[in-house]
Backbone as a chain_set.jsonl record, in Angstrom:
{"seq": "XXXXXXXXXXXXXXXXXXXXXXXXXXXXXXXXXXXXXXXXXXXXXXXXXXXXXXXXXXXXXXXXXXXXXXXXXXXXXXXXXXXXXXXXXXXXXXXXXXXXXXXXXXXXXXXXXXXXXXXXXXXXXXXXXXXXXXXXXXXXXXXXXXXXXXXXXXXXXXXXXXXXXXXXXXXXXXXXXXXXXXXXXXXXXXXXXXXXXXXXXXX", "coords": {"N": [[7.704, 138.353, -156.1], [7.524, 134.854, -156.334], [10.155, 132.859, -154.432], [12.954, 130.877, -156.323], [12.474, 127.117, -155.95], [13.92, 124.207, -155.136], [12.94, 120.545, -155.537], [13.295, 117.8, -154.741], [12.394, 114.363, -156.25], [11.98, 111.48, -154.75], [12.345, 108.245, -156.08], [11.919, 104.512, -156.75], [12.509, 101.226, -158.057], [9.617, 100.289, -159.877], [8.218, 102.011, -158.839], [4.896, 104.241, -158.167], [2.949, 105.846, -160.543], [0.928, 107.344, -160.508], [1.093, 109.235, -158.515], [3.114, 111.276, -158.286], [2.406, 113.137, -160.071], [0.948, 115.477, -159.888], [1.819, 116.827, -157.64], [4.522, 117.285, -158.896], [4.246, 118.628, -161.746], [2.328, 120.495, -160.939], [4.131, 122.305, -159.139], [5.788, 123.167, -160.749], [4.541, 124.354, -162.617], [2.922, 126.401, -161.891], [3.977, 127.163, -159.955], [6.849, 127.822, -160.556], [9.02, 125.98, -159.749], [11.814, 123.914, -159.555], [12.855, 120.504, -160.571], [13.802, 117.356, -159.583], [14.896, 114.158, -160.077], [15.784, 111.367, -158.189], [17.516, 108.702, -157.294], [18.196, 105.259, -156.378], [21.643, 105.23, -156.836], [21.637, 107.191, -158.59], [20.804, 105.632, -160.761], [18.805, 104.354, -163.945], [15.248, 103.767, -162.91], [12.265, 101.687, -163.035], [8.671, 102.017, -163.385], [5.972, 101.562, -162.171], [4.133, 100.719, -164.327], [5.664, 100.176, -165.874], [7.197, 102.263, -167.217], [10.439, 104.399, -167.536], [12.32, 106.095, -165.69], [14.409, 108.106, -165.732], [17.67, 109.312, -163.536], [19.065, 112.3, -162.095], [20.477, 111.824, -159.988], [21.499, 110.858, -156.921], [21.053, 109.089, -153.573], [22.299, 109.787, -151.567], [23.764, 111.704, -148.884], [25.369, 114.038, -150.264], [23.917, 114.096, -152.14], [21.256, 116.33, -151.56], [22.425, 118.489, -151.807], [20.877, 121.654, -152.683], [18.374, 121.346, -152.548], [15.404, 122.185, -151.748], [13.138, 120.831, -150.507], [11.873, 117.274, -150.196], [10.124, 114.353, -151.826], [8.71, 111.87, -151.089], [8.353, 109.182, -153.308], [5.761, 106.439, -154.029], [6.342, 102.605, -152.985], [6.031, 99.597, -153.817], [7.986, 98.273, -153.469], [9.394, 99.529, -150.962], [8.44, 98.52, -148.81], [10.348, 96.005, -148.301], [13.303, 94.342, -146.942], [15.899, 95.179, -147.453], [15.914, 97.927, -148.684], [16.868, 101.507, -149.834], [18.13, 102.992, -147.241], [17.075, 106.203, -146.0], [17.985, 107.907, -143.824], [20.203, 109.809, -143.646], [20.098, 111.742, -146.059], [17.183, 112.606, -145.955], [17.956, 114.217, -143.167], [19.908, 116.314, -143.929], [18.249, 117.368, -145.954], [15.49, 117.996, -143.732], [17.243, 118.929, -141.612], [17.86, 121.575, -142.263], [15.683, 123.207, -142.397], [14.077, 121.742, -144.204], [11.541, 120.637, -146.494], [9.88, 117.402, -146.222], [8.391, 115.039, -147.508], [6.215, 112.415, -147.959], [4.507, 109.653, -149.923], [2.051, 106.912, -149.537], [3.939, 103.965, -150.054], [6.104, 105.223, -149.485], [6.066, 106.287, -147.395], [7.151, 104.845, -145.157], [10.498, 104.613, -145.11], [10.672, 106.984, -144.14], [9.657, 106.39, -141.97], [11.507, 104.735, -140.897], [13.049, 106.444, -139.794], [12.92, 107.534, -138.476], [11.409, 110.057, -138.934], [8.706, 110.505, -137.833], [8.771, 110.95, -135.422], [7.035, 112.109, -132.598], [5.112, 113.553, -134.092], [2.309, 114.157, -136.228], [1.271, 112.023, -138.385], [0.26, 110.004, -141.59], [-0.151, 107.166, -143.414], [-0.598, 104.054, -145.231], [-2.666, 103.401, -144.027], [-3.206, 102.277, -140.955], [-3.243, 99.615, -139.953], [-1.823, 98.476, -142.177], [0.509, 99.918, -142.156], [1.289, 99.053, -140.021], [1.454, 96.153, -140.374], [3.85, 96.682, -141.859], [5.504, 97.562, -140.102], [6.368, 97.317, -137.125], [6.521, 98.436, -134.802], [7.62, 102.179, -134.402], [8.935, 105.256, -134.134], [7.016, 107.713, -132.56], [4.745, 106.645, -133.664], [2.616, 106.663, -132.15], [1.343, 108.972, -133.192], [-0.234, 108.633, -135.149], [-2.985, 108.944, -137.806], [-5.638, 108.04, -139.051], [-6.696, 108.415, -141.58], [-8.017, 109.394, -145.128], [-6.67, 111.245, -146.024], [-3.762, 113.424, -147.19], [-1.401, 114.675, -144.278], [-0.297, 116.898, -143.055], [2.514, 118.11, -140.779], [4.126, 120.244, -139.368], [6.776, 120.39, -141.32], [6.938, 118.304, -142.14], [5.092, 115.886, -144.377], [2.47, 113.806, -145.359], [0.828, 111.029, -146.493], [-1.654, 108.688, -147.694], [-1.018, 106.105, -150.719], [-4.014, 106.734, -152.136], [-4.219, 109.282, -152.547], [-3.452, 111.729, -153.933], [-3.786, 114.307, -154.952], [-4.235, 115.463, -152.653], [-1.528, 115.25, -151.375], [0.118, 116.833, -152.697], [-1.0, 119.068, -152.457], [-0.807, 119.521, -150.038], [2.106, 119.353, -149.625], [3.009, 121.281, -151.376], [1.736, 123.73, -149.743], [3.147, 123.844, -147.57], [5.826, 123.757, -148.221], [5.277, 126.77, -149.459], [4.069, 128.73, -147.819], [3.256, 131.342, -147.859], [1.338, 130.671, -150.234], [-1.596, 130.894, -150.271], [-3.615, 132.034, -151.613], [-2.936, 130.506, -154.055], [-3.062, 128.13, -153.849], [-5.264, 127.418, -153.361], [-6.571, 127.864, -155.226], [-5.88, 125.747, -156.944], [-6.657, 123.753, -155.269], [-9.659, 124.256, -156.007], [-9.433, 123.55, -158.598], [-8.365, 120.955, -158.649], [-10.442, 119.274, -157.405], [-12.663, 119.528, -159.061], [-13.94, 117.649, -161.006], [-15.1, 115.937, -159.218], [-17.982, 115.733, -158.693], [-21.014, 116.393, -156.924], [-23.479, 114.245, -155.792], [-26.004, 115.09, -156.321], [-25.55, 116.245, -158.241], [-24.799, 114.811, -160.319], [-26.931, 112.665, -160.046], [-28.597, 114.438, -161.634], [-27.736, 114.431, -163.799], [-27.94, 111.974, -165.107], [-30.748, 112.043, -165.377]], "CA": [[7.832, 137.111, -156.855], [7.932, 133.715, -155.259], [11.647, 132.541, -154.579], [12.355, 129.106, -156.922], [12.527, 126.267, -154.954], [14.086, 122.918, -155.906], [12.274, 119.738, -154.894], [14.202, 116.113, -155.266], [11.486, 113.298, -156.182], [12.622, 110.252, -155.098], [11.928, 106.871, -156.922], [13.16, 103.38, -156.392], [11.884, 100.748, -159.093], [8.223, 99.81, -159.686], [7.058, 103.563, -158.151], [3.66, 104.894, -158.357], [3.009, 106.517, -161.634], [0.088, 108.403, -160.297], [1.601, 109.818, -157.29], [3.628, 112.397, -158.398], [2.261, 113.893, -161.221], [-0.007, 116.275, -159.146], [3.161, 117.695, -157.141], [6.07, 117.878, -160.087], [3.363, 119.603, -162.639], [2.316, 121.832, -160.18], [5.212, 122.89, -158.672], [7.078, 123.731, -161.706], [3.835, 125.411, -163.475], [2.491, 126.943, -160.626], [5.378, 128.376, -158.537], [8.331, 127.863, -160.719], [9.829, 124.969, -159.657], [12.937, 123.213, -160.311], [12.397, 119.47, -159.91], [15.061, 116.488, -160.243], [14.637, 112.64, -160.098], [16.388, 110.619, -157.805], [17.162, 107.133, -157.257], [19.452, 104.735, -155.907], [23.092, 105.071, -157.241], [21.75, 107.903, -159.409], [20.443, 105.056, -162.171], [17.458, 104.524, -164.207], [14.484, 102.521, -162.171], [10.961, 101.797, -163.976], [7.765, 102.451, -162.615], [5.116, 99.794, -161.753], [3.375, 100.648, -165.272], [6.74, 100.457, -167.375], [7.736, 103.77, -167.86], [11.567, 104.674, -167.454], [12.455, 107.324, -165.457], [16.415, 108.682, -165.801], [17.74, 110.131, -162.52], [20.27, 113.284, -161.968], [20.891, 112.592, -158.606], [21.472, 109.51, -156.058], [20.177, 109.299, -152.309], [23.364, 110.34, -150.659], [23.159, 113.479, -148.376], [25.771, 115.261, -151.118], [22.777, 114.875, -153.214], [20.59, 117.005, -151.227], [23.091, 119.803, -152.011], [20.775, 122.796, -153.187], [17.04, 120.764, -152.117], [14.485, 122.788, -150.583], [12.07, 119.739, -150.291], [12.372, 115.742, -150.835], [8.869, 113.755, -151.938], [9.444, 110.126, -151.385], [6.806, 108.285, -154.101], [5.36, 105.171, -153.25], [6.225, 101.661, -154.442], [6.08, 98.632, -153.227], [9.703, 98.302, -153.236], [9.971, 100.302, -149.688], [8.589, 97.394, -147.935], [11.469, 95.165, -148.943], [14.151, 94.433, -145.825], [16.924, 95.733, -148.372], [15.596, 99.187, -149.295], [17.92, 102.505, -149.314], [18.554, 104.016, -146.114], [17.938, 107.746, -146.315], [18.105, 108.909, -143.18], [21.112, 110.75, -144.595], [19.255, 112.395, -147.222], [16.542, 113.708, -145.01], [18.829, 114.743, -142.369], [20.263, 117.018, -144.991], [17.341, 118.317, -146.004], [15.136, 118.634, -142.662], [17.98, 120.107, -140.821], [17.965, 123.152, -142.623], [13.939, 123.813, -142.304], [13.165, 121.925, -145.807], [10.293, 120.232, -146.792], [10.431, 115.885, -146.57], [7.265, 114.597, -147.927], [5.896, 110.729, -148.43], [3.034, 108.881, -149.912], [1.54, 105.321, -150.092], [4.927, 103.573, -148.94], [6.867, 106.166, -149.58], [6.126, 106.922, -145.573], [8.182, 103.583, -144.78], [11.472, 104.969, -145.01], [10.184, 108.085, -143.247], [9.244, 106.014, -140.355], [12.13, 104.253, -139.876], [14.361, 107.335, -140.145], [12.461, 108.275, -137.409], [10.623, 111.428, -138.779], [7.355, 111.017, -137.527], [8.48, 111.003, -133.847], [6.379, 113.45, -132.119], [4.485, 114.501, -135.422], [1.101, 113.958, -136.894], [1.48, 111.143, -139.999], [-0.445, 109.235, -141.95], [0.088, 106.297, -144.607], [-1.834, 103.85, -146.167], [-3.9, 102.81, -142.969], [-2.969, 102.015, -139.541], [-2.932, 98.11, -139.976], [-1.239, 98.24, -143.044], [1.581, 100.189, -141.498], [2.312, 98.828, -138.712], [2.362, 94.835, -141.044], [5.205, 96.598, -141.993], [6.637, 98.565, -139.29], [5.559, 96.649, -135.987], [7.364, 99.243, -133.914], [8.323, 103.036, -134.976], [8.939, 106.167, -133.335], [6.025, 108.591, -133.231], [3.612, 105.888, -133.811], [1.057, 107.125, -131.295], [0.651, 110.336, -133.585], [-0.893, 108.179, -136.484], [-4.065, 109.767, -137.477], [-6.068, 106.745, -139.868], [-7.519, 109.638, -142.477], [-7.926, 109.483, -146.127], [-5.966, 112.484, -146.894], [-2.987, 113.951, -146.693], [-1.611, 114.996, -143.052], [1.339, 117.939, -142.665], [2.56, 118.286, -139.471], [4.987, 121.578, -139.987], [7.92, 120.756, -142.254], [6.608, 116.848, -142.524], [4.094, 115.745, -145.023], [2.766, 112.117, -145.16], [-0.218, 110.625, -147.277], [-1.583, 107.103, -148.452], [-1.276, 106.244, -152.181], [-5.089, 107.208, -152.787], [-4.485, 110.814, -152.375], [-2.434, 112.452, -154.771], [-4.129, 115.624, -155.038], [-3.968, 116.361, -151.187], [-0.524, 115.057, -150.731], [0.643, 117.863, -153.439], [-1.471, 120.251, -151.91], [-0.48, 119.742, -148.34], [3.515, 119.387, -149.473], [3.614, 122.981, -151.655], [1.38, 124.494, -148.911], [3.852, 123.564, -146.206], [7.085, 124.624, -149.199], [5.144, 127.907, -150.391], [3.266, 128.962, -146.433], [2.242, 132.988, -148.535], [0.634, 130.967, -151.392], [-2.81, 130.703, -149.766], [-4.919, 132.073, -152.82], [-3.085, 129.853, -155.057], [-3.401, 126.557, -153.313], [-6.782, 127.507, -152.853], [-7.466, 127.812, -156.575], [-5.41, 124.538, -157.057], [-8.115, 122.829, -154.713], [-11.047, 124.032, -156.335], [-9.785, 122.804, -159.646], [-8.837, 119.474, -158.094], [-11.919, 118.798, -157.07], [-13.969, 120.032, -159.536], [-14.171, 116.466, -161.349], [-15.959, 114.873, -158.431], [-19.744, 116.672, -158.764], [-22.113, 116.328, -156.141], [-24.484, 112.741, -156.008], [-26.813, 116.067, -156.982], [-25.44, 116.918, -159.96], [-24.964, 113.115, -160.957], [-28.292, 112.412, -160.435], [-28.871, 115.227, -162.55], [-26.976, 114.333, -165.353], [-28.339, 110.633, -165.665], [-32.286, 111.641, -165.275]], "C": [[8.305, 135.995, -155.928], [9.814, 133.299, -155.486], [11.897, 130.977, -155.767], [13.047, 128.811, -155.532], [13.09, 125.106, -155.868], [13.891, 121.756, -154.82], [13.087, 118.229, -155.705], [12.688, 115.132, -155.055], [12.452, 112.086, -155.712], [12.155, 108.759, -155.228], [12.33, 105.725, -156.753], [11.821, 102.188, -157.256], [10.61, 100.201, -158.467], [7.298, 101.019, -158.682], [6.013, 103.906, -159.002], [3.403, 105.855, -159.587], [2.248, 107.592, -161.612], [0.058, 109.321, -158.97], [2.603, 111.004, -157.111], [3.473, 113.383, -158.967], [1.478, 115.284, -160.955], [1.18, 117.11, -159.034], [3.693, 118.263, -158.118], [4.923, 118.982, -161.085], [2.882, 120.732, -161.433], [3.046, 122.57, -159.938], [5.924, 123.458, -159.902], [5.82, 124.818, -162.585], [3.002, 126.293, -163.009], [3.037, 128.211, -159.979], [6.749, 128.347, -159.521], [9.214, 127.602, -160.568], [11.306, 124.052, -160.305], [12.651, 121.745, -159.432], [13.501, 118.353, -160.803], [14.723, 114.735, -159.648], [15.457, 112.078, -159.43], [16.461, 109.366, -157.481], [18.554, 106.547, -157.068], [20.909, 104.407, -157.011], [22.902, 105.809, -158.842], [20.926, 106.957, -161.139], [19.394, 104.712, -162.457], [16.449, 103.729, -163.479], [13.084, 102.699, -163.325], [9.582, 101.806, -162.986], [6.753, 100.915, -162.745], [4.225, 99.708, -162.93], [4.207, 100.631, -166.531], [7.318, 101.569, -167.697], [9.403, 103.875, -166.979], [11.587, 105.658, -166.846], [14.015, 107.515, -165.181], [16.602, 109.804, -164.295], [19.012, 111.313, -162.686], [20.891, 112.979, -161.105], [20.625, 110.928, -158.054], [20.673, 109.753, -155.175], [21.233, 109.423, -151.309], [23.039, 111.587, -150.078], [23.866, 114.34, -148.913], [24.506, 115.285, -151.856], [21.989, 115.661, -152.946], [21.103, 118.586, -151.277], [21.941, 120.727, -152.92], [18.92, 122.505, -153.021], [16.626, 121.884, -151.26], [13.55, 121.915, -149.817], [12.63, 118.435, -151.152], [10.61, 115.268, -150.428], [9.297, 112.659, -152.354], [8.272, 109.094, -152.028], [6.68, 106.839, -153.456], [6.235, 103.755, -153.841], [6.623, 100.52, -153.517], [7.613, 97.364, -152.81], [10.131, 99.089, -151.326], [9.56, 99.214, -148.291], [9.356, 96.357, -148.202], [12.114, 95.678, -147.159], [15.409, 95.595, -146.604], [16.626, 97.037, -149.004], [16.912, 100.135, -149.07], [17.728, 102.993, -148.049], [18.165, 105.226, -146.629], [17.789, 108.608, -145.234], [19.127, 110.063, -143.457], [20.989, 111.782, -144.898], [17.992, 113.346, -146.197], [17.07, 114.289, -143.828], [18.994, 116.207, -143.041], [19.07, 117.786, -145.416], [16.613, 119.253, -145.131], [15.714, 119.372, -141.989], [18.08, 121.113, -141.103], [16.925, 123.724, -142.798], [13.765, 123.081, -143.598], [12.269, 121.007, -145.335], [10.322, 118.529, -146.725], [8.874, 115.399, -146.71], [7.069, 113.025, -148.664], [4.635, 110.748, -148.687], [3.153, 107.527, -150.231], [3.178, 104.884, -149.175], [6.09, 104.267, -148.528], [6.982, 106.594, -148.041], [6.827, 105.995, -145.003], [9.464, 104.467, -144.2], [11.243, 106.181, -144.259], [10.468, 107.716, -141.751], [10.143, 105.68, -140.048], [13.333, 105.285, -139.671], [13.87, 107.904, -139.146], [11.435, 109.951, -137.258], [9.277, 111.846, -138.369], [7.177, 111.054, -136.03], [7.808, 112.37, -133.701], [5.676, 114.458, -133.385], [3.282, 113.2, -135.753], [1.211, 113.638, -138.347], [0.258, 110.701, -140.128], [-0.013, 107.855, -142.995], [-1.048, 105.9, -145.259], [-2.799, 102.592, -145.2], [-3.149, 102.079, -141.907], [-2.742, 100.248, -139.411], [-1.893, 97.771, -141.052], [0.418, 99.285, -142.765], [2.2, 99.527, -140.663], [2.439, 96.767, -139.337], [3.474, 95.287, -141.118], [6.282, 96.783, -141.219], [5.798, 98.296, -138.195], [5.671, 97.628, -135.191], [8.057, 100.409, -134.696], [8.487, 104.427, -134.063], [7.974, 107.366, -133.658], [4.634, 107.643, -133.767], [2.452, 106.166, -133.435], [0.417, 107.939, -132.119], [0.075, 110.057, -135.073], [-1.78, 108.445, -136.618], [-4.785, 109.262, -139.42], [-7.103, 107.671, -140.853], [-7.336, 108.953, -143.937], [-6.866, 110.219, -147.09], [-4.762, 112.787, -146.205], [-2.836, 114.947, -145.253], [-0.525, 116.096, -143.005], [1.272, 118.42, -140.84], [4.147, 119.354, -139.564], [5.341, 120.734, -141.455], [7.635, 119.017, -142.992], [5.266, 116.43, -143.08], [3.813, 114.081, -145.246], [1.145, 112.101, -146.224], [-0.181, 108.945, -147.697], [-1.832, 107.638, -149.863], [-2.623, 107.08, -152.981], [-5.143, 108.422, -152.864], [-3.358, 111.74, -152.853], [-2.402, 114.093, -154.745], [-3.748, 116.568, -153.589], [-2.439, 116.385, -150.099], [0.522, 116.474, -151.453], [0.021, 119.227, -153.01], [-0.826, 120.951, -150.699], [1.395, 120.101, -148.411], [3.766, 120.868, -150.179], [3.001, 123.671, -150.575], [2.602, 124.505, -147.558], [5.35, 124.605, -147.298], [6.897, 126.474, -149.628], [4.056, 128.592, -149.084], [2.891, 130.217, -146.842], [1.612, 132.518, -149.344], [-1.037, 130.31, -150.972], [-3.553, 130.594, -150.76], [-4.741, 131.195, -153.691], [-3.084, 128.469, -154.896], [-4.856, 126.753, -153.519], [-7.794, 127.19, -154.364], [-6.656, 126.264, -157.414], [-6.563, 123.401, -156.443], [-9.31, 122.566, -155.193], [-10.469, 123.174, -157.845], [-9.211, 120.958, -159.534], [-9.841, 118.335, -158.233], [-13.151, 119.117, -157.892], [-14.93, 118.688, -160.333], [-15.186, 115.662, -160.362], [-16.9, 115.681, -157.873], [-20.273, 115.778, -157.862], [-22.966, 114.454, -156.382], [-25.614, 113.744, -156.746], [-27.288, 116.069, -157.945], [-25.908, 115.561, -160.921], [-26.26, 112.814, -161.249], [-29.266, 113.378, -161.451], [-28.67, 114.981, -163.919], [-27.841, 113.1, -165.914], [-29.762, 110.829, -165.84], [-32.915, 112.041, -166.544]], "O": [[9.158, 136.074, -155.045], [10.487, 133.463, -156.504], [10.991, 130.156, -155.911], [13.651, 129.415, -154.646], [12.828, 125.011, -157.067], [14.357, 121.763, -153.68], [13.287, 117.894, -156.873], [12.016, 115.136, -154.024], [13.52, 111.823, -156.265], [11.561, 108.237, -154.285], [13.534, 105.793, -156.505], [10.603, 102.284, -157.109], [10.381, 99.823, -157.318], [6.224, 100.944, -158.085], [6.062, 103.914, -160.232], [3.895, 106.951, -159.322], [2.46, 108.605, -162.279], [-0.902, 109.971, -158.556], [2.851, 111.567, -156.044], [4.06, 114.437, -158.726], [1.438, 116.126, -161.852], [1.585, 117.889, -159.895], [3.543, 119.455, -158.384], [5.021, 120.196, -160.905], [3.4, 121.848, -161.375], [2.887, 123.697, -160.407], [6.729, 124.367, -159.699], [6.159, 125.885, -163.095], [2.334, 126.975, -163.785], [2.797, 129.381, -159.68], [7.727, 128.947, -159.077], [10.24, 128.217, -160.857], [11.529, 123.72, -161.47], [12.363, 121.648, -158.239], [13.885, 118.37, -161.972], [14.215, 114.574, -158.538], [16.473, 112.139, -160.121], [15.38, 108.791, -157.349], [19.646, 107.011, -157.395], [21.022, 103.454, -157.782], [23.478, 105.476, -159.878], [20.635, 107.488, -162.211], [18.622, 104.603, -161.504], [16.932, 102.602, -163.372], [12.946, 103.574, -164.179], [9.711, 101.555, -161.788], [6.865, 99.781, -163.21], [3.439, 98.762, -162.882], [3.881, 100.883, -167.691], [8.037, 101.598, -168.696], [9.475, 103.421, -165.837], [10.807, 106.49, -167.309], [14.601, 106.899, -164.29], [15.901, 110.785, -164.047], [19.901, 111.05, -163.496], [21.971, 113.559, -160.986], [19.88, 110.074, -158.534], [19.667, 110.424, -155.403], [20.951, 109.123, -150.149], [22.256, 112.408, -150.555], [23.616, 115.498, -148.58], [24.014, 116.361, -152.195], [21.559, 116.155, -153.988], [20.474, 119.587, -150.934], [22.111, 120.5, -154.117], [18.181, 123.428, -153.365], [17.253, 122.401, -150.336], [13.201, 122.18, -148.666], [13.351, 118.364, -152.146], [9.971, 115.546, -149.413], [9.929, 112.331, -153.358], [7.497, 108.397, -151.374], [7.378, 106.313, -152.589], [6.733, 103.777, -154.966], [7.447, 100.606, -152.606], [7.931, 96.323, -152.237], [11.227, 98.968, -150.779], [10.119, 99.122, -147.198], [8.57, 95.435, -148.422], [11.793, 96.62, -146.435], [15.626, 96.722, -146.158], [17.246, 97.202, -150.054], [17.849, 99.779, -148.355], [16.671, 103.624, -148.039], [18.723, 105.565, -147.673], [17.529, 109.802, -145.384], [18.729, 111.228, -143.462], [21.5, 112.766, -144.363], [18.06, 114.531, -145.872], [16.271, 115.139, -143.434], [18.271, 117.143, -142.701], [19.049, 118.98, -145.117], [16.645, 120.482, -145.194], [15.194, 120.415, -141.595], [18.44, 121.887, -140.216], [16.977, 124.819, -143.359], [13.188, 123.827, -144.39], [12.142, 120.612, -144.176], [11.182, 118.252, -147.561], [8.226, 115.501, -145.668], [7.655, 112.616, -149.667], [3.762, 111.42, -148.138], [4.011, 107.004, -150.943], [3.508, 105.303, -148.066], [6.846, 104.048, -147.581], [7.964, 107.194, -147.605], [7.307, 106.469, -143.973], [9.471, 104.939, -143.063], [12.149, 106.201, -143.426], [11.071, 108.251, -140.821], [10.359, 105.968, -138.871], [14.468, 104.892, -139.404], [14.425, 108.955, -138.824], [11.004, 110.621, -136.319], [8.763, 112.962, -138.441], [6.117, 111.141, -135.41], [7.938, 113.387, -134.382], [5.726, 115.68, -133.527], [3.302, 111.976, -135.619], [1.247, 114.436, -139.284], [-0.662, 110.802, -139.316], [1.178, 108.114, -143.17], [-2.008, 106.532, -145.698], [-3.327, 101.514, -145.474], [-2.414, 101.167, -142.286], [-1.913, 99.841, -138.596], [-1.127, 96.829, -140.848], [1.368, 99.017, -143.5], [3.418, 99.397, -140.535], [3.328, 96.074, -138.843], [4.369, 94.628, -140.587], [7.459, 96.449, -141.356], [4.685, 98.815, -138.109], [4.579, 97.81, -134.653], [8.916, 100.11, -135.526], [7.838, 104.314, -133.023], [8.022, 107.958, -134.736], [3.624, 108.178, -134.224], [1.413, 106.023, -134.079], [-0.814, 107.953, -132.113], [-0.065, 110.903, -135.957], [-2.287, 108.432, -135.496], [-4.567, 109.805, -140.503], [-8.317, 107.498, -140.743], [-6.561, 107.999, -144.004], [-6.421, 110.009, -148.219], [-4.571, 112.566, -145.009], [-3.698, 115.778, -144.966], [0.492, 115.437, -142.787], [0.409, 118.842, -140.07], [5.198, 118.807, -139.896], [4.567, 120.488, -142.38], [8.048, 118.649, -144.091], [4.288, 116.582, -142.348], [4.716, 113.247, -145.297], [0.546, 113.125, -146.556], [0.778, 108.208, -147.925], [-2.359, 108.67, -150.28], [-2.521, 107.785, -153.985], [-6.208, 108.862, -153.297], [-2.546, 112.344, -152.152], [-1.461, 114.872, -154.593], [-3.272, 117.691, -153.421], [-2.154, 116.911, -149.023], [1.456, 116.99, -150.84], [0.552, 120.315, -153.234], [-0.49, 122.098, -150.404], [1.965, 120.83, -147.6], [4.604, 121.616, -149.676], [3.81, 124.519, -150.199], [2.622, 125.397, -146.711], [5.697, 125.769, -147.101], [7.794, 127.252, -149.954], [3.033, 129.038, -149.604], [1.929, 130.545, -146.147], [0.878, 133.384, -149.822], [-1.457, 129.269, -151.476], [-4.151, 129.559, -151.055], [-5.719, 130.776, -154.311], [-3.108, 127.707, -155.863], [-5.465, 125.786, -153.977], [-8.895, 126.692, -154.6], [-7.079, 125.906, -158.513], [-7.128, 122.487, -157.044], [-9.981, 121.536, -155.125], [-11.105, 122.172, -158.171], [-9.62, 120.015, -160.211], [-10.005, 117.238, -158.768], [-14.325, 119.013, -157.538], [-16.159, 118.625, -160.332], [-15.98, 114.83, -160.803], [-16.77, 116.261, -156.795], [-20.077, 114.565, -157.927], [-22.7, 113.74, -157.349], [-26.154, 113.274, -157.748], [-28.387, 115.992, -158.496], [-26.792, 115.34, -161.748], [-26.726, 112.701, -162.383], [-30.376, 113.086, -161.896], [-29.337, 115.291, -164.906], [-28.383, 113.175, -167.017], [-30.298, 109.902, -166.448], [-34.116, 111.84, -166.728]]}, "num_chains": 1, "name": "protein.A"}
């Protein structure tokens, strides 16, 4: 039986509504996840479509007390000068082998915490990174893809790729569940049929 795992989302107002929902539902109906909401000073933030989300947990590195993995959602809040700090927080986590996973801007705070030195990232496109982040460490190892990138214990993705950023972050958290990522992929993808089929359907 797989071990649980507990994975800290973390949120900061006006986050991505469609950026997590892949991961947290998976992970908890999947593998058996324990999954907790975080956000600055522990209090509620809203998402960029209105929705409320209530946190358990701040972005201090006590909060990382019992984290196997941290998935930092997107939101156009992380390009702000004034964002949270968390090197901290991933300190705390990474140092003990866990899991630190970003998408869309969610890779911001990543970068400047320094986690993509000497590792294979991605965001949300090579120009649109570096507007924000002129200068970062690990920059060279940017790699201008569509999809989610894991480079061991570090997971990175632009906003458009939900499916492969949840793929790539339990595959990296769950490294025996081969068959069941695998059957996570196909049903992924099963929505986006062939030009084939399409042309099949409409003739």
């Amino acid at each position: 039986m797989t071990p649980e795992k507990a994975i800290g989302f973390v949120f900061i107002d006006r986050f991505a509504d469609w950026e997590y929902g892949f991961l947290s539902a998976s992970a908890v109906e999947w593998f058996g996840a324990r999954v907790t909401a975080m956000t600055p000073g522990g209090r509620s933030v809203i998402s960029a479509s209105g929705f409320e989300m209530k946190a358990l947990r701040g972005l201090g590195p006590a909060d990382a007390d019992g984290l196997d993995a941290l998935a930092v959602i997107g939101s156009d809040g992380w390009t702000a000068r004034d964002v949270p700090d968390l090197s901290g927080l991933f300190e705390a986590v990474s140092g003990r082998g866990g899991v630190v996973g970003g998408i869309c801007a969610g890779t911001l705070p990543m970068a400047r915490a320094g986690l993509f030195d000497g590792r294979l990232h991605t965001s949300n496109g090579r120009v649109w990174i570096a507007d924000h982040l002129a200068t970062y460490r690990g920059q060279g190892h940017y790699r201008d893809v569509p999809h989610a990138v894991a480079d061991g214990n570090i997971i990175s993705a632009p906003g458009t790729a939900p499916a492969s950023f949840a793929l790539a972050f339990l595959g990296a958290l769950y490294p025996g569940a081969a068959a069941q990522l695998e059957q996570m992929r196909a049903l992924f993808a099963a929505e986006h049929v062939s030009r084939e089929a399409q042309t099949e359907m409409h003739s």
